[in-house]
Amino acid sequence: MNNKALFQKKIQSQFSGWKYSALVRFLLFVILTAVFYLALTNRMIPQTYDIQVGTTAEKNILAPRAIENAIATEKAKEEAAQHVQPVYRIVSLKNEQLIEAMFEKLQQINADSEVTLGDKVNIFKSVFPNLAQDHIDKQIQGYTASGQYNEPLLLEIRKKVSEQQYRIPEETFYKMPRLAKEDLTLMEPVSKEIVTKLMNDQILDAQTVRAKVAELVNSSTLTKSIAREMVQEIVRAAVTPNKFLDQKGTETAKGQARDNVKPVFINKNDVLVNKGDPITEEIYQRLSGLDMLQDESSFLPRIGLIILVLLFTLGVVMFVRRSALPIKSNNAQLLMLVLIIIMNILGMKLFSLVQNLDYPYIGLLAPAAMGAMLVAILLDANLAFFSAVLFSVMASMIFNTDHLQSFDFRYGLVTLVTSFAAIFSIQRASQRSSILKAGMAVALMGMLLLGSLLLIDDHESKRNMLFALSFIVGSGLLTAVFVIGLLPFFEAAFGILSPLKLVELSNPNHPLLRKLLTETPGTYHHSIMVGNLAETAAEAIGADGLLCRVGAYYHDIGKTKRPAYFIENQTNIENPHDKMDPALSKSIIVAHARDGVELLKEHHIPKPIRDIAEQHHGTTLLQFFYYKAKKIAEAANDPNPVEELDYRYPGPMAQSKEAAIVGIADCVEAAVRSLRSPNLEQIDSMVRKIIKGRLDDGQFNECDLTTKELDQIAKTLNETLLGIFHSRIEYPPTSLSTENQSAVVTK
């Protein structure tokens, strides 16, 4: 039987040895490095292929990322350019001035009496055809000098006006000399009015407009038929096109249309080359441009990535080594940190797989702040801040779709800010609902930051902005849901007592606390007092005050097995120890620590609280029963001496500051309560005597409590106890009615 017990103890020792094994620690960091590398390799390093022109593809070659389809993009640009309508310009050629020039010539030539009729006809034949052309040349020269219109447009104007120039019938020239001065005076304003009216429209084809001239002249105030006939011909000669094709403007518009076409992309994992397709020169050059061909330098990016992830791991190693937490040497906590990092990175990777061009911001839906929140709850806030920085760098690479650079700062910055918001929100959390509030803080801070970034970079469509903000809200909710779901797993698997779990265990409705209250009310009250004392003392030296308080609530739970044998529960009954052998009494008293541990195990209370219940007495001496046993032995002249070791608690001694503080508070509360009217000097003397006694007895040798911390604990306990046992005014019995006396006692 003894050999079997020794064998089991040896196996248990070897199994628990992994927690402090250097090899296990090294393997955990190796695993972490491998996770970093695998998470980033497909983002940072494209897959390469060993192929040559003329061979066939042995397997489907997929796009390593979203890449531009140059052929499809160029086709889309050409289609956009073809849909651009020709650009026309409306150019005023000042046709009213041409009318004035024509009538000026008519007045001048007809007024010269020395010129014969035949000569006048010949002059009109030579002058009028050139008059319109000279006017147009003059206008074009003016526009050329001013630079108002481009050269191709001016050439187009000259060409179109020349092509559509009106040829005045020859018989008209024979009729022009017959026009009297009075006729010309009446004809000129009518002609100018008709030309102005016609030229107000956009004229691409002058011939269609000239067909309207006869109707307008006939409806004018002119009465002579020759006058109306001459006005029709003069107006037709003066009418020109005023709407001209602007070739340069058209090309500019087509260029803008081409520029406005968004590039056509091949989505990530779309097939670039099907299995069995021949590798043409074009395909080979495309794959080469994407760095997908194996060559002598293809291994360099992998070396760079290995160096990068080693730096990540080195950062974790250095931060853990400089930590004051148990994670510095405890592989169990390191394993928990590694698992949190792996799960957080895995979550980001899963969301990056569905990231595409239609939903470019879907990566924001990933609960990237989950890891930092879990680290803050389960380990330490400072470690959580470091984890937040690490996760932000990873997010900027995992969700990067641009590939023009290695990082997308937007995802990194959003992850950093939301993780910090989660850490600040979850610190000192006391309820599970605090996690949901932290998730809302993540969503709010993410929306504010992302909204500012999108407003600064205002090229995004309203649709993408709406999706991005919706995704960040979803991220906050998912973060809260995953943390709430994962927290019990970590608490159970690693025996972690998070602040949230401790607050749950402090609920008076917990079955064990209700058992303590109903079966041992005196012990319950004592435990509550010890909890208050231990919490204030622990916080004074930077220990876990909440753990001390909750541990104190359960430290005497073993007394519920034999409540009547403990003095605080002996109300109106005789003390059974008065008639018992001191050795038996010792066994009953000592057993309450062991019974408490067994009861706590049955109710699955976490180990740190069980340790407090087991260690709060350490290996202290039960002095009352020891001296009673010695007195009985001396009276009976027993030759066998009473061994002090037989009247000590079995231990172990306190292994943590929290267990030691609960032990001090337990002893101090009971001792001070025994004083009739305690004052400051009595309390201080009692507290320091108890602490010194335990220190001299070596009860603090395994819990790292310093002398300075013990002195601070003594001061804090004195202040707290003085507040509890403060003096009250003694009222004369006759000064208060029975009802008022009851009220005073109640207070």
mmCIF file of C-alpha atoms in Angstrom, residues 40-46 63-67 268 290-291 355 396-408:
data_model
loop_
_atom_site.group_PDB
_atom_site.id
_atom_site.type_symbol
_atom_site.label_atom_id
_atom_site.label_comp_id
_atom_site.label_asym_id
_atom_site.label_seq_id
_atom_site.Cartn_x
_atom_site.Cartn_y
_atom_site.Cartn_z
ATOM 1 C CA LEU A 40 1.440 35.536 -42.323
ATOM 2 C CA THR A 41 3.046 33.343 -44.978
ATOM 3 C CA ASN A 42 0.238 33.475 -47.541
ATOM 4 C CA ARG A 43 -0.163 37.233 -47.029
ATOM 5 C CA MET A 44 3.475 38.178 -47.133
ATOM 6 C CA ILE A 45 4.867 35.508 -49.490
ATOM 7 C CA PRO A 46 3.099 34.553 -52.750
ATOM 8 C CA ALA A 63 -4.310 34.284 -57.796
ATOM 9 C CA PRO A 64 -2.375 34.861 -54.556
ATOM 10 C CA ARG A 65 -4.258 38.087 -53.959
ATOM 11 C CA ALA A 66 -6.626 40.478 -55.678
ATOM 12 C CA ILE A 67 -4.740 41.568 -58.806
ATOM 13 C CA LYS A 268 -7.918 36.171 -54.605
ATOM 14 C CA LEU A 290 3.290 38.721 -59.875
ATOM 15 C CA ASP A 291 6.535 37.201 -58.492
ATOM 16 C CA GLN A 355 -12.495 39.344 -47.457
ATOM 17 C CA SER A 396 -2.406 45.178 -40.354
ATOM 18 C CA MET A 397 -0.709 42.335 -42.263
ATOM 19 C CA ILE A 398 -3.461 39.689 -42.193
ATOM 20 C CA PHE A 399 -6.144 42.050 -43.515
ATOM 21 C CA ASN A 400 -3.893 43.857 -45.989
ATOM 22 C CA THR A 401 -5.369 43.579 -49.493
ATOM 23 C CA ASP A 402 -3.409 46.343 -51.199
ATOM 24 C CA HIS A 403 -0.037 44.567 -51.355
ATOM 25 C CA LEU A 404 1.625 47.728 -52.551
ATOM 26 C CA GLN A 405 2.950 47.762 -49.010
ATOM 27 C CA SER A 406 3.191 45.062 -46.364
ATOM 28 C CA PHE A 407 0.859 46.743 -43.859
ATOM 29 C CA ASP A 408 -2.614 48.278 -43.961
#
